[in-house]
Short mmCIF file of N, CA, C and O in Angstrom, two decimals:
data_model
loop_
_atom_site.label_atom_id
_atom_site.label_comp_id
_atom_site.label_asym_id
_atom_site.label_seq_id
_atom_site.Cartn_x
_atom_site.Cartn_y
_atom_site.Cartn_z
N MET A 16 0.29 -3.98 -1.90
CA MET A 16 -0.75 -3.99 -0.91
C MET A 16 -0.20 -4.61 0.37
O MET A 16 0.52 -5.59 0.32
N GLN A 17 -0.60 -4.05 1.50
CA GLN A 17 -0.17 -4.61 2.77
C GLN A 17 -1.28 -5.49 3.33
O GLN A 17 -2.35 -5.01 3.70
N TYR A 18 -1.00 -6.78 3.37
CA TYR A 18 -1.96 -7.76 3.87
C TYR A 18 -1.68 -8.07 5.34
O TYR A 18 -0.52 -8.31 5.70
N PRO A 19 -2.71 -8.08 6.16
CA PRO A 19 -2.52 -8.49 7.55
C PRO A 19 -2.15 -9.96 7.64
O PRO A 19 -2.63 -10.77 6.84
N ILE A 20 -1.30 -10.27 8.59
CA ILE A 20 -0.99 -11.67 8.91
C ILE A 20 -1.23 -11.88 10.40
O ILE A 20 -0.97 -11.01 11.22
N ALA A 21 -1.77 -13.05 10.70
CA ALA A 21 -1.92 -13.48 12.09
C ALA A 21 -0.76 -14.43 12.38
O ALA A 21 -0.46 -15.33 11.58
N ILE A 22 -0.10 -14.22 13.51
CA ILE A 22 1.09 -14.99 13.85
C ILE A 22 0.83 -15.77 15.13
O ILE A 22 0.56 -15.19 16.19
N GLU A 23 0.89 -17.09 15.03
CA GLU A 23 0.79 -17.95 16.21
C GLU A 23 2.22 -18.32 16.60
O GLU A 23 2.89 -19.09 15.92
N TRP A 24 2.67 -17.69 17.67
CA TRP A 24 4.07 -17.83 18.07
C TRP A 24 4.38 -19.25 18.49
O TRP A 24 3.62 -19.87 19.23
N GLY A 25 5.51 -19.75 18.05
CA GLY A 25 5.98 -21.07 18.43
C GLY A 25 6.98 -20.97 19.56
O GLY A 25 7.24 -19.90 20.11
N ASP A 26 7.52 -22.10 19.91
CA ASP A 26 8.58 -22.17 20.93
C ASP A 26 9.56 -23.26 20.51
O ASP A 26 9.55 -23.70 19.36
N GLU A 27 10.37 -23.73 21.44
CA GLU A 27 11.36 -24.74 21.08
C GLU A 27 10.73 -26.08 20.68
O GLU A 27 11.40 -26.93 20.08
N HIS A 28 9.43 -26.25 20.95
CA HIS A 28 8.76 -27.51 20.62
C HIS A 28 7.74 -27.39 19.49
O HIS A 28 7.32 -28.40 18.93
N THR A 29 7.32 -26.19 19.18
CA THR A 29 6.30 -25.99 18.14
C THR A 29 6.74 -24.91 17.15
O THR A 29 7.46 -23.98 17.51
N ALA A 30 6.26 -25.05 15.94
CA ALA A 30 6.59 -24.09 14.88
C ALA A 30 5.78 -22.81 15.05
O ALA A 30 4.76 -22.78 15.74
N THR A 31 6.25 -21.74 14.43
CA THR A 31 5.51 -20.49 14.37
C THR A 31 4.62 -20.54 13.13
O THR A 31 5.10 -20.81 12.03
N GLY A 32 3.33 -20.30 13.33
CA GLY A 32 2.38 -20.34 12.23
C GLY A 32 2.00 -18.95 11.77
O GLY A 32 1.95 -18.02 12.57
N ILE A 33 1.75 -18.81 10.48
CA ILE A 33 1.29 -17.53 9.92
C ILE A 33 0.11 -17.81 9.00
O ILE A 33 0.13 -18.73 8.19
N VAL A 34 -0.92 -16.97 9.16
CA VAL A 34 -2.13 -17.07 8.35
C VAL A 34 -2.41 -15.69 7.75
O VAL A 34 -2.32 -14.68 8.45
N PHE A 35 -2.77 -15.67 6.47
CA PHE A 35 -3.29 -14.47 5.82
C PHE A 35 -4.81 -14.60 5.87
O PHE A 35 -5.38 -15.35 5.08
N PRO A 36 -5.48 -13.91 6.79
CA PRO A 36 -6.94 -14.06 6.88
C PRO A 36 -7.70 -13.68 5.61
O PRO A 36 -8.80 -14.18 5.40
N ASP A 37 -7.10 -12.86 4.77
CA ASP A 37 -7.80 -12.39 3.57
C ASP A 37 -7.49 -13.20 2.32
O ASP A 37 -8.13 -12.99 1.29
N ILE A 38 -6.52 -14.09 2.39
CA ILE A 38 -6.16 -14.89 1.22
C ILE A 38 -6.48 -16.35 1.53
O ILE A 38 -5.77 -16.99 2.32
N PRO A 39 -7.53 -16.87 0.92
CA PRO A 39 -7.93 -18.26 1.21
C PRO A 39 -6.78 -19.24 0.99
O PRO A 39 -6.11 -19.21 -0.03
N GLY A 40 -6.55 -20.10 1.99
CA GLY A 40 -5.53 -21.14 1.89
C GLY A 40 -4.11 -20.69 2.16
O GLY A 40 -3.20 -21.50 2.13
N ALA A 41 -3.90 -19.42 2.44
CA ALA A 41 -2.54 -18.91 2.68
C ALA A 41 -2.19 -19.10 4.16
O ALA A 41 -2.35 -18.20 4.98
N ILE A 42 -1.72 -20.30 4.46
CA ILE A 42 -1.38 -20.71 5.82
C ILE A 42 -0.04 -21.44 5.74
O ILE A 42 0.17 -22.27 4.86
N THR A 43 0.85 -21.15 6.68
CA THR A 43 2.14 -21.82 6.69
C THR A 43 2.74 -21.78 8.09
O THR A 43 2.18 -21.17 9.00
N ALA A 44 3.89 -22.41 8.23
CA ALA A 44 4.60 -22.42 9.51
C ALA A 44 6.08 -22.61 9.25
O ALA A 44 6.48 -23.07 8.18
N GLY A 45 6.87 -22.25 10.24
CA GLY A 45 8.31 -22.43 10.15
C GLY A 45 8.90 -22.58 11.53
O GLY A 45 8.29 -22.20 12.54
N ASP A 46 10.09 -23.15 11.59
CA ASP A 46 10.76 -23.36 12.88
C ASP A 46 11.10 -22.05 13.57
O ASP A 46 11.18 -21.99 14.78
N THR A 47 11.32 -20.99 12.76
CA THR A 47 11.57 -19.66 13.31
C THR A 47 10.57 -18.70 12.68
O THR A 47 9.98 -19.01 11.63
N VAL A 48 10.41 -17.54 13.29
CA VAL A 48 9.50 -16.55 12.71
C VAL A 48 10.02 -16.09 11.34
O VAL A 48 9.23 -15.84 10.43
N GLU A 49 11.33 -16.04 11.18
CA GLU A 49 11.90 -15.64 9.90
C GLU A 49 11.57 -16.66 8.80
O GLU A 49 11.19 -16.28 7.69
N GLN A 50 11.71 -17.94 9.12
CA GLN A 50 11.35 -18.98 8.16
C GLN A 50 9.85 -18.94 7.85
O GLN A 50 9.45 -19.07 6.69
N ALA A 51 9.05 -18.77 8.88
CA ALA A 51 7.60 -18.71 8.68
C ALA A 51 7.23 -17.53 7.79
O ALA A 51 6.38 -17.65 6.90
N TYR A 52 7.88 -16.40 8.01
CA TYR A 52 7.61 -15.21 7.20
C TYR A 52 7.96 -15.45 5.74
O TYR A 52 7.18 -15.15 4.84
N GLU A 53 9.16 -15.99 5.48
CA GLU A 53 9.57 -16.27 4.10
C GLU A 53 8.60 -17.22 3.42
O GLU A 53 8.21 -17.01 2.26
N MET A 54 8.19 -18.25 4.13
CA MET A 54 7.26 -19.22 3.57
C MET A 54 5.88 -18.59 3.37
O MET A 54 5.18 -18.90 2.40
N ALA A 55 5.50 -17.68 4.26
CA ALA A 55 4.20 -17.03 4.15
C ALA A 55 4.11 -16.20 2.88
O ALA A 55 3.10 -16.23 2.17
N VAL A 56 5.17 -15.47 2.57
CA VAL A 56 5.18 -14.66 1.34
C VAL A 56 5.04 -15.58 0.13
O VAL A 56 4.25 -15.31 -0.79
N GLU A 57 5.76 -16.68 0.12
CA GLU A 57 5.69 -17.63 -0.99
C GLU A 57 4.29 -18.23 -1.10
O GLU A 57 3.73 -18.31 -2.20
N VAL A 58 3.71 -18.63 0.01
CA VAL A 58 2.37 -19.23 0.01
C VAL A 58 1.33 -18.22 -0.47
O VAL A 58 0.42 -18.58 -1.23
N ALA A 59 1.47 -16.97 -0.06
CA ALA A 59 0.52 -15.94 -0.49
C ALA A 59 0.55 -15.82 -2.02
O ALA A 59 -0.51 -15.78 -2.66
N HIS A 60 1.74 -15.79 -2.60
CA HIS A 60 1.86 -15.69 -4.05
C HIS A 60 1.30 -16.93 -4.75
O HIS A 60 0.62 -16.81 -5.78
N ILE A 61 1.52 -18.09 -4.19
CA ILE A 61 0.98 -19.32 -4.77
C ILE A 61 -0.55 -19.28 -4.77
O ILE A 61 -1.19 -19.58 -5.78
N GLN A 62 -1.13 -18.90 -3.65
CA GLN A 62 -2.59 -18.85 -3.55
C GLN A 62 -3.18 -17.79 -4.47
O GLN A 62 -4.22 -18.02 -5.10
N LEU A 63 -2.54 -16.64 -4.57
CA LEU A 63 -3.02 -15.59 -5.46
C LEU A 63 -2.93 -16.02 -6.92
O LEU A 63 -3.83 -15.75 -7.71
N GLU A 64 -1.86 -16.73 -7.27
CA GLU A 64 -1.72 -17.25 -8.63
C GLU A 64 -2.83 -18.25 -8.94
O GLU A 64 -3.41 -18.24 -10.03
N GLU A 65 -3.15 -19.11 -7.97
CA GLU A 65 -4.23 -20.09 -8.17
C GLU A 65 -5.57 -19.39 -8.37
O GLU A 65 -6.35 -19.79 -9.23
N LEU A 66 -5.83 -18.35 -7.58
CA LEU A 66 -7.08 -17.60 -7.73
C LEU A 66 -7.15 -16.96 -9.12
O LEU A 66 -8.17 -17.03 -9.80
N ALA A 67 -6.05 -16.33 -9.52
CA ALA A 67 -6.01 -15.66 -10.82
C ALA A 67 -6.19 -16.67 -11.95
O ALA A 67 -6.95 -16.42 -12.89
N SER A 68 -5.52 -17.82 -11.85
CA SER A 68 -5.63 -18.85 -12.89
C SER A 68 -7.04 -19.39 -13.00
O SER A 68 -7.48 -19.78 -14.08
N ALA A 69 -7.75 -19.41 -11.88
CA ALA A 69 -9.13 -19.90 -11.87
C ALA A 69 -10.13 -18.81 -12.25
O ALA A 69 -11.34 -19.05 -12.27
N GLY A 70 -9.62 -17.60 -12.53
CA GLY A 70 -10.49 -16.50 -12.92
C GLY A 70 -11.26 -15.90 -11.76
O GLY A 70 -12.24 -15.19 -11.96
N LYS A 71 -10.80 -16.16 -10.54
CA LYS A 71 -11.47 -15.63 -9.36
C LYS A 71 -10.90 -14.27 -8.98
O LYS A 71 -9.78 -13.93 -9.34
N ALA A 72 -11.69 -13.51 -8.25
CA ALA A 72 -11.27 -12.18 -7.81
C ALA A 72 -10.09 -12.29 -6.84
O ALA A 72 -10.03 -13.20 -6.01
N ILE A 73 -9.19 -11.34 -6.95
CA ILE A 73 -8.06 -11.25 -6.02
C ILE A 73 -8.55 -10.50 -4.79
O ILE A 73 -9.02 -9.37 -4.90
N PRO A 74 -8.45 -11.13 -3.61
CA PRO A 74 -8.96 -10.46 -2.40
C PRO A 74 -8.09 -9.28 -1.99
O PRO A 74 -6.87 -9.33 -2.11
N MET A 75 -8.74 -8.25 -1.53
CA MET A 75 -8.04 -7.08 -1.04
C MET A 75 -7.76 -7.26 0.45
O MET A 75 -8.45 -8.00 1.14
N PRO A 76 -6.74 -6.57 0.96
CA PRO A 76 -6.42 -6.68 2.39
C PRO A 76 -7.55 -6.14 3.25
O PRO A 76 -8.16 -5.13 2.93
N GLY A 77 -7.81 -6.84 4.34
CA GLY A 77 -8.80 -6.40 5.30
C GLY A 77 -8.17 -5.57 6.41
O GLY A 77 -6.99 -5.22 6.36
N ASN A 78 -8.95 -5.34 7.42
CA ASN A 78 -8.56 -4.50 8.54
C ASN A 78 -8.10 -5.38 9.71
O ASN A 78 -8.84 -6.26 10.14
N ILE A 79 -6.90 -5.12 10.21
CA ILE A 79 -6.38 -5.92 11.33
C ILE A 79 -7.31 -5.85 12.53
O ILE A 79 -7.59 -6.87 13.17
N ALA A 80 -7.82 -4.67 12.86
CA ALA A 80 -8.69 -4.53 14.03
C ALA A 80 -9.90 -5.45 13.91
O ALA A 80 -10.32 -6.08 14.89
N LYS A 81 -10.45 -5.55 12.72
CA LYS A 81 -11.61 -6.43 12.50
C LYS A 81 -11.20 -7.90 12.64
O LYS A 81 -11.90 -8.69 13.27
N HIS A 82 -10.05 -8.25 12.05
CA HIS A 82 -9.57 -9.64 12.14
C HIS A 82 -9.28 -10.03 13.59
O HIS A 82 -9.49 -11.18 13.98
N ARG A 83 -8.77 -9.09 14.38
CA ARG A 83 -8.44 -9.39 15.78
C ARG A 83 -9.66 -9.78 16.59
O ARG A 83 -9.54 -10.45 17.62
N GLN A 84 -10.83 -9.37 16.14
CA GLN A 84 -12.07 -9.72 16.84
C GLN A 84 -12.48 -11.17 16.58
O GLN A 84 -13.34 -11.69 17.27
N ASN A 85 -11.86 -11.81 15.61
CA ASN A 85 -12.18 -13.20 15.28
C ASN A 85 -11.61 -14.10 16.38
O ASN A 85 -10.40 -14.14 16.60
N PRO A 86 -12.48 -14.86 17.07
CA PRO A 86 -12.00 -15.71 18.16
C PRO A 86 -10.99 -16.77 17.71
O PRO A 86 -10.20 -17.25 18.52
N GLU A 87 -10.99 -17.10 16.44
CA GLU A 87 -10.03 -18.06 15.91
C GLU A 87 -8.59 -17.60 16.10
O GLU A 87 -7.67 -18.40 16.21
N PHE A 88 -8.41 -16.27 16.18
CA PHE A 88 -7.07 -15.71 16.31
C PHE A 88 -6.80 -15.11 17.69
O PHE A 88 -5.88 -14.31 17.86
N ALA A 89 -7.56 -15.51 18.68
CA ALA A 89 -7.37 -14.99 20.04
C ALA A 89 -5.95 -15.30 20.53
O ALA A 89 -5.48 -16.43 20.44
N GLY A 90 -5.26 -14.27 21.00
CA GLY A 90 -3.91 -14.43 21.54
C GLY A 90 -2.81 -14.45 20.50
O GLY A 90 -1.64 -14.60 20.85
N TRP A 91 -3.15 -14.31 19.22
CA TRP A 91 -2.15 -14.32 18.17
C TRP A 91 -1.53 -12.93 18.01
O TRP A 91 -2.13 -11.93 18.37
N GLY A 92 -0.35 -12.87 17.45
CA GLY A 92 0.26 -11.60 17.10
C GLY A 92 -0.17 -11.19 15.71
O GLY A 92 -0.75 -11.99 14.96
N TRP A 93 0.12 -9.94 15.36
CA TRP A 93 -0.30 -9.42 14.07
C TRP A 93 0.82 -8.64 13.40
O TRP A 93 1.67 -8.06 14.07
N GLY A 94 0.79 -8.64 12.10
CA GLY A 94 1.76 -7.88 11.31
C GLY A 94 1.18 -7.60 9.94
O GLY A 94 0.05 -7.96 9.64
N LEU A 95 1.99 -6.95 9.12
CA LEU A 95 1.61 -6.64 7.75
C LEU A 95 2.70 -7.14 6.81
O LEU A 95 3.88 -7.04 7.13
N VAL A 96 2.27 -7.66 5.66
CA VAL A 96 3.21 -8.14 4.66
C VAL A 96 2.86 -7.47 3.34
O VAL A 96 1.70 -7.48 2.93
N GLU A 97 3.84 -6.86 2.72
CA GLU A 97 3.65 -6.21 1.42
C GLU A 97 3.63 -7.28 0.33
O GLU A 97 4.58 -8.05 0.18
N ILE A 98 2.51 -7.35 -0.40
CA ILE A 98 2.36 -8.29 -1.50
C ILE A 98 1.97 -7.49 -2.74
O ILE A 98 0.95 -6.79 -2.73
N ASP A 99 2.77 -7.61 -3.78
CA ASP A 99 2.45 -6.95 -5.05
C ASP A 99 1.45 -7.83 -5.79
O ASP A 99 1.79 -8.92 -6.26
N ILE A 100 0.21 -7.35 -5.90
CA ILE A 100 -0.83 -8.16 -6.53
C ILE A 100 -0.98 -7.86 -8.02
O ILE A 100 -1.75 -8.54 -8.71
N THR A 101 -0.25 -6.89 -8.54
CA THR A 101 -0.43 -6.53 -9.95
C THR A 101 -0.21 -7.68 -10.92
O THR A 101 -0.92 -7.75 -11.93
N PRO A 102 0.70 -8.63 -10.65
CA PRO A 102 0.84 -9.74 -11.61
C PRO A 102 -0.42 -10.61 -11.72
O PRO A 102 -0.57 -11.34 -12.69
N TYR A 103 -1.30 -10.52 -10.74
CA TYR A 103 -2.48 -11.38 -10.71
C TYR A 103 -3.74 -10.66 -11.20
O TYR A 103 -4.83 -11.23 -11.19
N LEU A 104 -3.59 -9.43 -11.64
CA LEU A 104 -4.75 -8.64 -12.05
C LEU A 104 -4.97 -8.66 -13.56
O LEU A 104 -5.90 -8.02 -14.05
N GLY A 105 -4.14 -9.36 -14.29
CA GLY A 105 -4.31 -9.44 -15.74
C GLY A 105 -3.27 -8.61 -16.47
O GLY A 105 -2.48 -7.89 -15.86
N LYS A 106 -3.33 -8.71 -17.78
CA LYS A 106 -2.40 -8.00 -18.63
C LYS A 106 -2.60 -6.49 -18.47
O LYS A 106 -3.71 -6.02 -18.37
N THR A 107 -1.50 -5.76 -18.43
CA THR A 107 -1.62 -4.31 -18.31
C THR A 107 -2.11 -3.71 -19.62
O THR A 107 -1.84 -4.23 -20.70
N GLU A 108 -2.83 -2.63 -19.48
CA GLU A 108 -3.34 -1.90 -20.63
C GLU A 108 -3.00 -0.43 -20.45
O GLU A 108 -3.10 0.10 -19.35
N LYS A 109 -2.61 0.20 -21.54
CA LYS A 109 -2.30 1.62 -21.48
C LYS A 109 -3.58 2.41 -21.71
O LYS A 109 -4.33 2.13 -22.64
N VAL A 110 -3.83 3.39 -20.84
CA VAL A 110 -5.00 4.26 -20.97
C VAL A 110 -4.56 5.70 -20.82
O VAL A 110 -3.57 5.99 -20.15
N ASN A 111 -5.27 6.59 -21.45
CA ASN A 111 -5.03 8.01 -21.26
C ASN A 111 -5.95 8.50 -20.16
O ASN A 111 -7.14 8.21 -20.16
N VAL A 112 -5.38 9.24 -19.23
CA VAL A 112 -6.15 9.80 -18.12
C VAL A 112 -5.84 11.28 -18.05
O VAL A 112 -4.67 11.68 -18.12
N THR A 113 -6.86 12.08 -17.91
CA THR A 113 -6.68 13.52 -17.79
C THR A 113 -6.93 13.90 -16.33
O THR A 113 -8.00 13.61 -15.78
N LEU A 114 -5.92 14.50 -15.71
CA LEU A 114 -6.01 14.91 -14.31
C LEU A 114 -5.55 16.35 -14.17
O LEU A 114 -4.66 16.79 -14.92
N PRO A 115 -6.08 17.07 -13.20
CA PRO A 115 -5.57 18.42 -12.94
C PRO A 115 -4.09 18.37 -12.53
O PRO A 115 -3.65 17.44 -11.84
N GLY A 116 -3.34 19.38 -12.96
CA GLY A 116 -1.90 19.43 -12.68
C GLY A 116 -1.56 19.31 -11.21
O GLY A 116 -0.60 18.62 -10.84
N ARG A 117 -2.33 19.97 -10.33
CA ARG A 117 -2.05 19.89 -8.89
C ARG A 117 -2.22 18.47 -8.37
O ARG A 117 -1.47 18.03 -7.50
N VAL A 118 -3.21 17.77 -8.90
CA VAL A 118 -3.44 16.39 -8.48
C VAL A 118 -2.25 15.53 -8.90
O VAL A 118 -1.75 14.70 -8.12
N VAL A 119 -1.78 15.71 -10.11
CA VAL A 119 -0.62 14.95 -10.59
C VAL A 119 0.59 15.22 -9.70
O VAL A 119 1.30 14.29 -9.30
N LYS A 120 0.83 16.48 -9.34
CA LYS A 120 1.95 16.82 -8.46
C LYS A 120 1.79 16.16 -7.09
O LYS A 120 2.76 15.64 -6.53
N GLN A 121 0.57 16.17 -6.55
CA GLN A 121 0.33 15.54 -5.25
C GLN A 121 0.56 14.03 -5.33
O GLN A 121 1.14 13.43 -4.42
N ILE A 122 0.10 13.43 -6.41
CA ILE A 122 0.32 11.99 -6.59
C ILE A 122 1.80 11.70 -6.66
O ILE A 122 2.31 10.79 -5.99
N ASP A 123 2.53 12.47 -7.45
CA ASP A 123 3.97 12.24 -7.60
C ASP A 123 4.71 12.42 -6.27
O ASP A 123 5.62 11.65 -5.94
N GLN A 124 4.32 13.41 -5.48
CA GLN A 124 4.93 13.60 -4.16
C GLN A 124 4.63 12.42 -3.26
O GLN A 124 5.51 11.92 -2.55
N TYR A 125 3.39 11.95 -3.28
CA TYR A 125 2.99 10.81 -2.46
C TYR A 125 3.77 9.56 -2.86
O TYR A 125 4.26 8.82 -2.02
N VAL A 126 3.88 9.33 -4.17
CA VAL A 126 4.60 8.17 -4.70
C VAL A 126 6.05 8.20 -4.21
O VAL A 126 6.58 7.20 -3.73
N THR A 127 6.68 9.36 -4.32
CA THR A 127 8.08 9.50 -3.88
C THR A 127 8.22 9.30 -2.38
O THR A 127 9.08 8.55 -1.92
N LEU A 128 7.36 9.96 -1.63
CA LEU A 128 7.43 9.89 -0.17
C LEU A 128 7.21 8.49 0.37
O LEU A 128 7.85 8.07 1.33
N HIS A 129 6.31 7.73 -0.26
CA HIS A 129 5.95 6.41 0.25
C HIS A 129 6.63 5.25 -0.49
O HIS A 129 6.32 4.09 -0.25
N GLY A 130 7.55 5.57 -1.37
CA GLY A 130 8.33 4.53 -2.05
C GLY A 130 7.49 3.63 -2.95
O GLY A 130 7.81 2.46 -3.13
N ILE A 131 6.44 4.19 -3.52
CA ILE A 131 5.60 3.42 -4.44
C ILE A 131 6.30 3.38 -5.79
O ILE A 131 6.96 4.33 -6.19
N LYS A 132 6.17 2.26 -6.48
CA LYS A 132 6.91 2.02 -7.71
C LYS A 132 6.69 3.09 -8.78
O LYS A 132 7.64 3.50 -9.44
N SER A 133 5.44 3.52 -8.95
CA SER A 133 5.17 4.47 -10.03
C SER A 133 3.81 5.14 -9.81
O SER A 133 3.02 4.72 -8.96
N ARG A 134 3.57 6.16 -10.60
CA ARG A 134 2.26 6.82 -10.59
C ARG A 134 1.17 5.81 -10.96
O ARG A 134 0.09 5.79 -10.37
N SER A 135 1.45 4.96 -11.93
CA SER A 135 0.47 3.94 -12.33
C SER A 135 0.16 2.98 -11.19
O SER A 135 -1.00 2.59 -10.99
N ALA A 136 1.19 2.60 -10.44
CA ALA A 136 0.97 1.71 -9.29
C ALA A 136 0.09 2.39 -8.26
O ALA A 136 -0.81 1.76 -7.67
N PHE A 137 0.32 3.67 -8.03
CA PHE A 137 -0.51 4.42 -7.09
C PHE A 137 -1.96 4.46 -7.57
O PHE A 137 -2.89 4.21 -6.80
N LEU A 138 -2.16 4.78 -8.84
CA LEU A 138 -3.53 4.87 -9.37
C LEU A 138 -4.23 3.51 -9.34
O LEU A 138 -5.43 3.43 -9.07
N THR A 139 -3.47 2.44 -9.56
CA THR A 139 -4.04 1.10 -9.47
C THR A 139 -4.49 0.82 -8.04
O THR A 139 -5.61 0.35 -7.81
N ARG A 140 -3.63 1.13 -7.08
CA ARG A 140 -3.99 0.93 -5.66
C ARG A 140 -5.23 1.73 -5.29
O ARG A 140 -6.13 1.23 -4.62
N ALA A 141 -5.24 3.00 -5.70
CA ALA A 141 -6.38 3.86 -5.37
C ALA A 141 -7.67 3.33 -5.99
O ALA A 141 -8.71 3.31 -5.34
N ALA A 142 -7.58 2.89 -7.23
CA ALA A 142 -8.77 2.36 -7.89
C ALA A 142 -9.25 1.08 -7.22
O ALA A 142 -10.45 0.91 -6.97
N LEU A 143 -8.32 0.17 -6.90
CA LEU A 143 -8.70 -1.07 -6.22
C LEU A 143 -9.32 -0.79 -4.86
O LEU A 143 -10.30 -1.43 -4.47
N HIS A 144 -8.75 0.16 -4.15
CA HIS A 144 -9.29 0.53 -2.84
C HIS A 144 -10.73 1.01 -2.97
O HIS A 144 -11.61 0.60 -2.22
N GLU A 145 -10.95 1.89 -3.91
CA GLU A 145 -12.29 2.45 -4.10
C GLU A 145 -13.28 1.38 -4.58
O GLU A 145 -14.42 1.33 -4.13
N LEU A 146 -12.85 0.51 -5.47
CA LEU A 146 -13.71 -0.56 -5.95
C LEU A 146 -14.07 -1.53 -4.83
O LEU A 146 -15.22 -1.97 -4.71
N GLU A 147 -13.09 -1.85 -3.99
CA GLU A 147 -13.34 -2.74 -2.85
C GLU A 147 -14.29 -2.08 -1.87
O GLU A 147 -15.21 -2.72 -1.34
N ARG A 148 -14.08 -0.81 -1.60
CA ARG A 148 -14.93 -0.07 -0.67
C ARG A 148 -16.38 -0.03 -1.15
O ARG A 148 -17.31 -0.21 -0.39
N SER A 149 -16.56 0.19 -2.44
CA SER A 149 -17.91 0.28 -2.98
C SER A 149 -18.60 -1.08 -3.07
O SER A 149 -19.82 -1.15 -3.12
N ALA A 150 -17.80 -2.16 -3.07
CA ALA A 150 -18.39 -3.50 -3.12
C ALA A 150 -18.91 -3.96 -1.77
O ALA A 150 -19.68 -4.90 -1.70
N LYS A 151 -18.51 -3.29 -0.71
CA LYS A 151 -18.92 -3.72 0.65
C LYS A 151 -20.28 -3.23 1.01
O LYS A 151 -20.94 -2.43 0.65
#
């Protein structure tokens, strides 16, 4: 999943800060943007692990355009960070799914074209997207 990040640019006197608006508590900083980014990925995983351990829902990525309207982030930069949330969704279970052949071919082409790990990863993403959309 690609999570939006808000970037508060630093300078020679202040650190660069990064916030994941969709992951509670996922806030960090570093002397360089590269350090801040590395720490941000680590903090995101820590926060997601804490949510999962507490039995709380794993938040889905929001929309950057919507986050940019938040006055708290006025003047900040924006980016996306790929976070694999599957480790926080629980133990995997094998299920049988029946799909039309053309749909399977389209999924496989999409998976290959977009560098997605597997057909199962794609179906998980699609299901989470639809579940999140219907919850709003």
